[in-house]
Short mmCIF file of C-alpha atoms in Angstrom, two decimals:
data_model
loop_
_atom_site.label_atom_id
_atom_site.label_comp_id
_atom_site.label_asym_id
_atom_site.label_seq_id
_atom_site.Cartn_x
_atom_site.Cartn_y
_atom_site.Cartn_z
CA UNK R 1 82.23 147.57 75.75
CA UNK R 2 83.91 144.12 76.17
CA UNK R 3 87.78 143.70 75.18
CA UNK R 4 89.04 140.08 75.16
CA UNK R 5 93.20 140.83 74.98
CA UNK R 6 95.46 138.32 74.36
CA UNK R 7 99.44 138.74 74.79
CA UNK R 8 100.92 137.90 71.27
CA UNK R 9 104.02 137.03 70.36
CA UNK R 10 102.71 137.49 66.62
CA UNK R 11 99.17 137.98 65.41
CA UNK R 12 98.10 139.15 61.47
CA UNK R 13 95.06 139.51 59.55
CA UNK R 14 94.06 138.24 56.27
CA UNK R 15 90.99 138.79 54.19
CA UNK R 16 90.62 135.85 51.41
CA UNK R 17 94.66 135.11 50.46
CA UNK R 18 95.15 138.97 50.92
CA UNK R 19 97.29 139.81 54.26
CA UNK R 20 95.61 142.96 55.61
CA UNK R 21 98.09 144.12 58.73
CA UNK R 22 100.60 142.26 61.00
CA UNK R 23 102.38 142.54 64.13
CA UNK R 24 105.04 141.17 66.16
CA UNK R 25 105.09 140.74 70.10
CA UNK R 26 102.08 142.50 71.95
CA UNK R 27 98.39 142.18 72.34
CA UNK R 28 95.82 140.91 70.12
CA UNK R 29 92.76 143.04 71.00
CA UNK R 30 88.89 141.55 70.38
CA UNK R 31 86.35 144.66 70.50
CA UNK R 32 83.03 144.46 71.12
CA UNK R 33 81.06 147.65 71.18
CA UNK R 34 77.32 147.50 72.46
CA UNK R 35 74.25 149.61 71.84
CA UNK R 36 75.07 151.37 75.19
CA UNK R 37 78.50 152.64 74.99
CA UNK R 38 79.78 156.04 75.11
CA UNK R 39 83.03 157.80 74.81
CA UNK R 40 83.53 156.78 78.63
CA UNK R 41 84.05 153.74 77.76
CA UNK R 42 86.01 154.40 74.78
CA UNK R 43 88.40 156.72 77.23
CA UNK R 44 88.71 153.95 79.76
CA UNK R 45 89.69 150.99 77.29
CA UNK R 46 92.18 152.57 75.23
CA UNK R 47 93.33 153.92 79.03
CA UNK R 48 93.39 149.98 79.81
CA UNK R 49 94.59 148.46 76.84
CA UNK R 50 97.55 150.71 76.99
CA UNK R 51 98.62 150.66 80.98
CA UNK R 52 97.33 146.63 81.48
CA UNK R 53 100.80 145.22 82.97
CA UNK R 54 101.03 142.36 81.06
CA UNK R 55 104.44 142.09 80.29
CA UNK R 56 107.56 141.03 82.29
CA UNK R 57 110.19 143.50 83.02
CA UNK R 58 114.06 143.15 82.51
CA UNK R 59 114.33 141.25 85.45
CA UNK R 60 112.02 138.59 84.48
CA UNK R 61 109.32 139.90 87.07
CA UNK R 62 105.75 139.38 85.53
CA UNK R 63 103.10 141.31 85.33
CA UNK R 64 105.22 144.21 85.68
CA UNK R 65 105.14 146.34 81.90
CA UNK R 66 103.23 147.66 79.63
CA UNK R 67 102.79 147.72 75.78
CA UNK R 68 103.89 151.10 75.53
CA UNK R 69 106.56 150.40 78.30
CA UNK R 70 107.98 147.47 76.28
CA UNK R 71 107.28 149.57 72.92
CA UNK R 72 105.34 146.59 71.25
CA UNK R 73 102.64 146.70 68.99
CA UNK R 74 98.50 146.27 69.49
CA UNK R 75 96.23 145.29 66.72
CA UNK R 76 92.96 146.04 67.17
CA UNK R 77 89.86 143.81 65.77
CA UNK R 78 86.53 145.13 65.95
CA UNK R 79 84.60 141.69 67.13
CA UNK R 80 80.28 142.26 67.57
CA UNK R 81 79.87 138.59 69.02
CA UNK R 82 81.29 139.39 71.99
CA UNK R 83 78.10 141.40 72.42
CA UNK R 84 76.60 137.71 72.59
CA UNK R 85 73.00 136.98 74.36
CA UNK R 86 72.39 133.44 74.56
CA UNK R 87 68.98 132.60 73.39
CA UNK R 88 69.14 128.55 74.30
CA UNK R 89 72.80 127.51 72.54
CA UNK R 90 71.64 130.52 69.76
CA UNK R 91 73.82 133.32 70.10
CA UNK R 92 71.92 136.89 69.72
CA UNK R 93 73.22 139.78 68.95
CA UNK R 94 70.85 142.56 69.25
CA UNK R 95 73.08 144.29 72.16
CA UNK R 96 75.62 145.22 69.54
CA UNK R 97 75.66 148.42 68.00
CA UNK R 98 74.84 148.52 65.29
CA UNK R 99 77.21 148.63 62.26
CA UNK R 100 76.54 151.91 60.60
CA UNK R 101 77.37 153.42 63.94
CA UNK R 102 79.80 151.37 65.35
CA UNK R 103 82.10 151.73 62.51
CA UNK R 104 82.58 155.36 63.67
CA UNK R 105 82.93 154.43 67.00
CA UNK R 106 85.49 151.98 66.59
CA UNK R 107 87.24 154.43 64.25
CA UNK R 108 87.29 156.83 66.64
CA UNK R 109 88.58 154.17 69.35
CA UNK R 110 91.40 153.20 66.74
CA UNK R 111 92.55 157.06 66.23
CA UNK R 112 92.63 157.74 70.21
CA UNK R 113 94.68 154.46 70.47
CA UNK R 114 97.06 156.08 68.00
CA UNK R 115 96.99 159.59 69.60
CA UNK R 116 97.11 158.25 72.91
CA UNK R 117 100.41 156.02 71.83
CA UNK R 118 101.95 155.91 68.50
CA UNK R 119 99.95 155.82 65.65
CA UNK R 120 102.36 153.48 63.72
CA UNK R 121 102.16 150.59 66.49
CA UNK R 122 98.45 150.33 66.36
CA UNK R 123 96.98 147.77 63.66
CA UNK R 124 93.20 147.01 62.50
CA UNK R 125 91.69 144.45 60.68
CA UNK R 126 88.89 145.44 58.47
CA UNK R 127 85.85 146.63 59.50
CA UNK R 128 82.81 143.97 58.80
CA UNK R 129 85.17 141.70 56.58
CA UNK R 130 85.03 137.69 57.04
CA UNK R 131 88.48 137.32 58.06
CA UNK R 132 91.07 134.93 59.37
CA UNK R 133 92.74 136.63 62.90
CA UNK R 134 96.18 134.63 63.42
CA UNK R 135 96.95 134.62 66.82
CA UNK R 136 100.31 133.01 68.48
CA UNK R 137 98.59 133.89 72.19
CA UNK R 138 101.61 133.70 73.73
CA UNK R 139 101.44 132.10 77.82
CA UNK R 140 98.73 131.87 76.94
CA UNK R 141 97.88 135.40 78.78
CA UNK R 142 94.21 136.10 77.98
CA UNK R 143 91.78 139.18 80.09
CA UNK R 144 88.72 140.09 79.50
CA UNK R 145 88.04 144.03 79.86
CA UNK R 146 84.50 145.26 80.98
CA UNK R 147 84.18 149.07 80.77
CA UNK R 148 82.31 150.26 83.98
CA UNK R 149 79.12 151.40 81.90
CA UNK R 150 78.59 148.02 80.15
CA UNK R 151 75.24 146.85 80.55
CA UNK R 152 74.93 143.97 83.36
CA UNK R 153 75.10 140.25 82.19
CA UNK R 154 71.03 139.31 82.18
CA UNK R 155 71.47 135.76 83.34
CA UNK R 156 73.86 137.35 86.83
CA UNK R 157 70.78 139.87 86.94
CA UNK R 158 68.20 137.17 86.80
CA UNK R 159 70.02 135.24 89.61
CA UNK R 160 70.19 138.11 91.54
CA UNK R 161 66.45 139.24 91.01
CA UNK R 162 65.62 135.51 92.10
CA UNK R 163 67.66 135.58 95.05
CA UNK R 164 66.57 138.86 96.02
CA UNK R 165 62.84 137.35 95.72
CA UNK R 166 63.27 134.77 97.88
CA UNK R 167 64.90 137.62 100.98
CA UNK R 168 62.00 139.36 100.19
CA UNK R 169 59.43 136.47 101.34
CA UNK R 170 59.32 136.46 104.96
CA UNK R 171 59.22 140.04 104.83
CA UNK R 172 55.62 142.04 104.43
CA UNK R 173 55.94 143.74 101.94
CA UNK R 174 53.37 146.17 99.48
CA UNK R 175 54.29 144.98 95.86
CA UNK R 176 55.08 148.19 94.22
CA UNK R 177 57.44 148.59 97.04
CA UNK R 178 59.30 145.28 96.00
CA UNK R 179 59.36 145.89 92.61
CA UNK R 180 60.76 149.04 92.82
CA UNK R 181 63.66 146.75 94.83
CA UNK R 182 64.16 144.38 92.14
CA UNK R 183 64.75 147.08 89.79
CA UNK R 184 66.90 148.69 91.39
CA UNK R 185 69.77 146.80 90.20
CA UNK R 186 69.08 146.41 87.03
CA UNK R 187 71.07 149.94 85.23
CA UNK R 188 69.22 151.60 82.28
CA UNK R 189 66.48 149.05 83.02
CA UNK R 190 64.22 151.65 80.82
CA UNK R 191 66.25 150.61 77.97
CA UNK R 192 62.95 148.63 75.70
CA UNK R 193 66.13 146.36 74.02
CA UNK R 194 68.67 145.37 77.43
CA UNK R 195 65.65 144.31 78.88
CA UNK R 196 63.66 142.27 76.44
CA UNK R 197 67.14 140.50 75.76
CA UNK R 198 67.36 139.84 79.31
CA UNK R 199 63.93 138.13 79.83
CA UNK R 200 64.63 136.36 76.64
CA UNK R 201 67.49 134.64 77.18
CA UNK R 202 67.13 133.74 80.68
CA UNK R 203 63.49 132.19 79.41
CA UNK R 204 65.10 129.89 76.49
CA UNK R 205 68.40 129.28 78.75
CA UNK R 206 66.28 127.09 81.40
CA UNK R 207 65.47 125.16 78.32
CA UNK R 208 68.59 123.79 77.10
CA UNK H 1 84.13 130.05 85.04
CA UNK H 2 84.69 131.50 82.17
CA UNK H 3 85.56 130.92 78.67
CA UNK H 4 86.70 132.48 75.58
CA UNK H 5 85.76 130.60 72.76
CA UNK H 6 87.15 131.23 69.13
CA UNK H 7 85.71 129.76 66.12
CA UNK H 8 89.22 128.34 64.66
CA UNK H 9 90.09 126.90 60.95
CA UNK H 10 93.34 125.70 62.71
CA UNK H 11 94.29 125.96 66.05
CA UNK H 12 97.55 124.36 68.18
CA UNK H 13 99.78 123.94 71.35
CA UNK H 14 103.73 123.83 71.26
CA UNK H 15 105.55 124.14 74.35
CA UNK H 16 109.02 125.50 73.69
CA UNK H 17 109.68 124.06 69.69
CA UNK H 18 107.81 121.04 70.75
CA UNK H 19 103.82 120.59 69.09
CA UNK H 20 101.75 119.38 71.94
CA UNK H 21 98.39 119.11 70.11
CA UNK H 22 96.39 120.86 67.39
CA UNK H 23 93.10 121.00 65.86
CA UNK H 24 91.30 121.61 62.11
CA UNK H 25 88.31 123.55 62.00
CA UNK H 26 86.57 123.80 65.32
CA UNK H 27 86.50 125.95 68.87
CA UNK H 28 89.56 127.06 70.81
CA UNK H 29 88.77 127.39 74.13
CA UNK H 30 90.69 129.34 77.10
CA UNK H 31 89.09 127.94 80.36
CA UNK H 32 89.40 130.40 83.73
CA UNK H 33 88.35 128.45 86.69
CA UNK H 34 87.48 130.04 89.59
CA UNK H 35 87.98 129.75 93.62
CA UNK H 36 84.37 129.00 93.64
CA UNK H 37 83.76 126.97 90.62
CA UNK H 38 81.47 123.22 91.39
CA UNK H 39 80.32 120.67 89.02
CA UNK H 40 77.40 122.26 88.28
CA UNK H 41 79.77 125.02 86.81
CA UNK H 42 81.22 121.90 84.45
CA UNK H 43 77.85 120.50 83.37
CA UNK H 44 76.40 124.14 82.06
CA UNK H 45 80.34 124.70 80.47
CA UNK H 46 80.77 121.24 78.64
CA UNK H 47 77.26 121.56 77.47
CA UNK H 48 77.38 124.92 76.22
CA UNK H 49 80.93 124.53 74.74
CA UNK H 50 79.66 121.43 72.68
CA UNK H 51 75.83 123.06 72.13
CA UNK H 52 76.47 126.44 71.39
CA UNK H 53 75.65 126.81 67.50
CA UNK H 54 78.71 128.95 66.12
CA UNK H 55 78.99 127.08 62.44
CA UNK H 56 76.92 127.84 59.31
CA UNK H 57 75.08 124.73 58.24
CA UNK H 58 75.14 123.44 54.66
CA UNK H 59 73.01 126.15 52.77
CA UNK H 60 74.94 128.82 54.88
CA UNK H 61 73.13 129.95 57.28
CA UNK H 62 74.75 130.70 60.05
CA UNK H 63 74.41 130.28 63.70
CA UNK H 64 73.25 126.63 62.99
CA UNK H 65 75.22 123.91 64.12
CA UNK H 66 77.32 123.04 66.75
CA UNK H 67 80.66 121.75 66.85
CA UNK H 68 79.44 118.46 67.47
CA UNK H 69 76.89 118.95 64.36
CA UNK H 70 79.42 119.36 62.50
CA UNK H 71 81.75 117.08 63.62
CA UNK H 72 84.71 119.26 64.43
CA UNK H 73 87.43 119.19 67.12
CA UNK H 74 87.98 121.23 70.10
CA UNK H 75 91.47 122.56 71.82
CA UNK H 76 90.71 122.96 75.43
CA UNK H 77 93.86 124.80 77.64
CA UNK H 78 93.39 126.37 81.04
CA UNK H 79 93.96 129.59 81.08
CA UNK H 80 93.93 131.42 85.07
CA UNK H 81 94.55 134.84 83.71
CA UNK H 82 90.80 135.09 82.44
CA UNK H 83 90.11 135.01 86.40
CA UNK H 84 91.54 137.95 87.04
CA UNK H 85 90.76 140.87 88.86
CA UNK H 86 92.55 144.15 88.13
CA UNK H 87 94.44 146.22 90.80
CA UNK H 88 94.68 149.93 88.61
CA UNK H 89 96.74 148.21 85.76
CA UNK H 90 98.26 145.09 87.21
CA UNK H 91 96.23 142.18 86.99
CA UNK H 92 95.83 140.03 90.05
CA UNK H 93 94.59 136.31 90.25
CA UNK H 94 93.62 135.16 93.67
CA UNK H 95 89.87 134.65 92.51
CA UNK H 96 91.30 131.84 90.31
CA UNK H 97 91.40 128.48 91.76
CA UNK H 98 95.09 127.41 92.86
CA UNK H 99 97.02 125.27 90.69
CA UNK H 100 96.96 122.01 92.85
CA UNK H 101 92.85 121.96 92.68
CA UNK H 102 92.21 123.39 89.67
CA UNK H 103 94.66 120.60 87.71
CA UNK H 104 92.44 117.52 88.49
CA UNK H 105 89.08 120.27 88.28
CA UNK H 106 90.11 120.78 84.85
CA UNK H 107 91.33 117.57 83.58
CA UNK H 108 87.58 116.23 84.95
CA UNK H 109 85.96 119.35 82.39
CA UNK H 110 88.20 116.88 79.69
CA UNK H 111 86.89 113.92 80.61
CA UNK H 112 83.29 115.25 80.30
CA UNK H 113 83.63 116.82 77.18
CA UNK H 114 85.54 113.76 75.88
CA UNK H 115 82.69 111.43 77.48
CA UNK H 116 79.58 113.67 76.60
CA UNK H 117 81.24 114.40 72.61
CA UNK H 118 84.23 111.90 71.32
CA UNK H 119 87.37 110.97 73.25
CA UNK H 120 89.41 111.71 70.00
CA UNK H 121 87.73 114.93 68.94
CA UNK H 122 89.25 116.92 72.33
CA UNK H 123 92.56 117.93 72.24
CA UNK H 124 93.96 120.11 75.22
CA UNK H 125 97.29 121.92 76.23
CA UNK H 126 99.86 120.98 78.81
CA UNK H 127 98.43 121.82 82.25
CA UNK H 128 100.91 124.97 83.94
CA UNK H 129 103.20 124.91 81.19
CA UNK H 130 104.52 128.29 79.42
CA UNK H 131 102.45 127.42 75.75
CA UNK H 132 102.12 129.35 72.21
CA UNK H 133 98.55 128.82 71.75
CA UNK H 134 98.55 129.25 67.70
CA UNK H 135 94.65 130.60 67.04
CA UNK H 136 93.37 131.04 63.41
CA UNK H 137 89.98 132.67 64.09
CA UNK H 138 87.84 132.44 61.50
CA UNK H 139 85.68 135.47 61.20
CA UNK H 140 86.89 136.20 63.88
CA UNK H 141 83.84 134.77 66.26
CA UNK H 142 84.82 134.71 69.67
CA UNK H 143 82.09 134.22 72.60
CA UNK H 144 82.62 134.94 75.82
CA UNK H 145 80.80 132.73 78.16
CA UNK H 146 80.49 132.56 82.19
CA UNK H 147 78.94 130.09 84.26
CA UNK H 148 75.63 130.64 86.27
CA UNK H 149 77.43 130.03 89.48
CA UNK H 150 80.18 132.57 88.99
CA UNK H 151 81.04 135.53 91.02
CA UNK H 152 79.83 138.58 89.62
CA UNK H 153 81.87 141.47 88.24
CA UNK H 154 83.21 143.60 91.55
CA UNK H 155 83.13 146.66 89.59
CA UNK H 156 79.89 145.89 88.18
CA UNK H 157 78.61 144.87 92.10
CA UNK H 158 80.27 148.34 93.21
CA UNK H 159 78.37 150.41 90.63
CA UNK H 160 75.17 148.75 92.02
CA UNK H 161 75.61 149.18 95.56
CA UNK H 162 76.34 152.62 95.13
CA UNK H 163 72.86 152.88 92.90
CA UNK H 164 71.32 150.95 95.57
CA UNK H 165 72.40 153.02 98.02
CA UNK H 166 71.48 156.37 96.10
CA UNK H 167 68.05 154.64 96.25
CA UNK H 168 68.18 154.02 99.90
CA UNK H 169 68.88 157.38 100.81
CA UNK H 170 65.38 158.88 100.94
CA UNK H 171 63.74 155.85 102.37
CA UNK H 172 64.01 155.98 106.00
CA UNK H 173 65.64 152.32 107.00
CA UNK H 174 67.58 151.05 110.26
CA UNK H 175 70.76 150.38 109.05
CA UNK H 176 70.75 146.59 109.84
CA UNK H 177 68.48 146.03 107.09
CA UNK H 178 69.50 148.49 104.39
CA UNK H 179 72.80 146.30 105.12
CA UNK H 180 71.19 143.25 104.32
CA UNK H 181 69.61 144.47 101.28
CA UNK H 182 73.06 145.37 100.11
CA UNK H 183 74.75 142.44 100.71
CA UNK H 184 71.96 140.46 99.09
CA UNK H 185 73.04 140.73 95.60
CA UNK H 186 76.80 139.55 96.34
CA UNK H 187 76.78 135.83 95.75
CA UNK H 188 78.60 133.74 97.95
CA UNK H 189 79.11 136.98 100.17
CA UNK H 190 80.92 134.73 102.81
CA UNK H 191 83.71 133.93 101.07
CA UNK H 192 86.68 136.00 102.13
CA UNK H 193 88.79 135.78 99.55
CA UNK H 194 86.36 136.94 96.89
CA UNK H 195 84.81 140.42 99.01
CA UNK H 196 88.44 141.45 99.54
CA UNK H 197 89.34 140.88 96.16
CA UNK H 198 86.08 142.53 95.20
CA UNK H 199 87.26 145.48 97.64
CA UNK H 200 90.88 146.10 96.62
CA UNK H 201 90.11 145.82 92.85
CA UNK H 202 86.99 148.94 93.41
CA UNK H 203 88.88 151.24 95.93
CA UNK H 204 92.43 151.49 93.31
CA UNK H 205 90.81 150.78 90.13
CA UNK H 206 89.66 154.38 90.60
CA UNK H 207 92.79 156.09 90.93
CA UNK H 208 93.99 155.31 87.86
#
């Protein structure tokens, strides 16, 4: 799962003219949840979005509090392109789960937010909706949050695999042992979609 | 590098009451520059910032046209915090490149998108000022992309040694070159600022 958070001093969502939810000072979080997630990494976001010292304290000393020190408000948007594979300059998005089950999941991410914090200082947008997100990012202050089990960026992996290649040379090796050393990196490699996107996209990108 | 790129109807800068700059439709993008970025890392960003096809063309189809197809603007503002390296919950930014380089660095990522696009169609923010970065994301889209050259994810590099070295375990090696094979997947290994950031962020990032 990949959270892009930005420190707000307002942020609201509308759907058409309608306003949907609102809040005032606190972080504008961007979900995306891939095909691989698992309530790990639901337990370790939510345990990040809520402890991420992002905030100055009394004293003026950043990076010192909370959102739930300061008492400020999240809202939460679920966000598949951040689930992006670049195919060329195409975006892809086959990584993504799915929407029929990540609507659950990100349901379920939304209710331990609230359980974890308060329920009434955690806003959504909603779920699969073309919608305008107003953010006033407020710095700006903008992380991006990995969770540990999130599938490795293909083009980093391809680098590596090359570089690894080229250690390999002067060294004698048998081919199935050197395979076996390329893979090793590579975590759920047995997965038939992480990989495929991976070749893919590291193909086309050498393209552009 | 990295950058978080929003698909915007509006987007715009104001430093204290004061508007700095703002855009129509187009991208917002938050720019992270790194210790180790080179302008091979500005090349692949400019190009993919102005190629990447985030718009619908004109029978709606989407994931067609680029902001230059389409003749839009883009609001360009650095933004360190996306270089950032998490110690438990407070973030920490020596992997982002200090102020005094990463000023003239990032005014030169202007002056290529400005050359490579249109002078008039790049707006930016005010370089190391305290902003409100006003965002209207439209969908919301929001891409997250990373340069080939960037260091890779210390968690993510952690997780994979540890694999790696799970692997190693029932192959009988001397230790000089199951070392090697370790360190081969680190990029830019020598650099000491990034392996102790990589260190510090694994070893308390797991007592939280």
């Amino acid at each position: 799962m990949k959270a892009i958070i930005q420190r707000v001093t307002t942020a609201s969502v509308s759907v058409g003219e309608v306003p949907i939810s609102s809040i005032g000072r606190g972080l504008c979080v961007l979900l995306g949840i891939s095909m691989e997630d698992t309530q790990k990494d639901v337990d370790y976001m939510v345990r990040k979005i809520l402890n991420l010292r992002l905030f100055d304290d009394e004293n003026g000393r950043a990076w010192s509090k909370s959102v739930m020190d300061k008492e400020y408000e999240v809202l939460c948007v679920s966000q598949f392109t951040l689930q992006c594979i670049l195919k060329g300059n195409k975006p892809d998005f086959h990584a993504a789960m799915p929407a029929e089950l990540s609507q659950p999941f990100y349901n379920n991410i939304l209710e331990h937010l609230r359980s974890t914090y308060k329920p009434e200082m955690i806003k959504d947008g909603q779920f699969g909706a073309y919608m305008q997100v107003h953010i006033q990012n407020d710095g700006p202050v903008t992380i991006e949050l990995v969770s540990p089990s999130a599938p490795m960026d293909p083009k980093q992996l391809a680098k590596q695999e090359k570089q690894q290649q080229r250690k390999e040379k002067p060294r004698s090796k048998g081919p199935l042992e050197s395979g076996r050393e390329r893979a090793a990196p590579r975590p759920r490699a047995q997965d038939p979609n992480a990989s495929s996107g991976a070749d893919g996209d590291v193909s086309s990108e050498r393209e552009t």
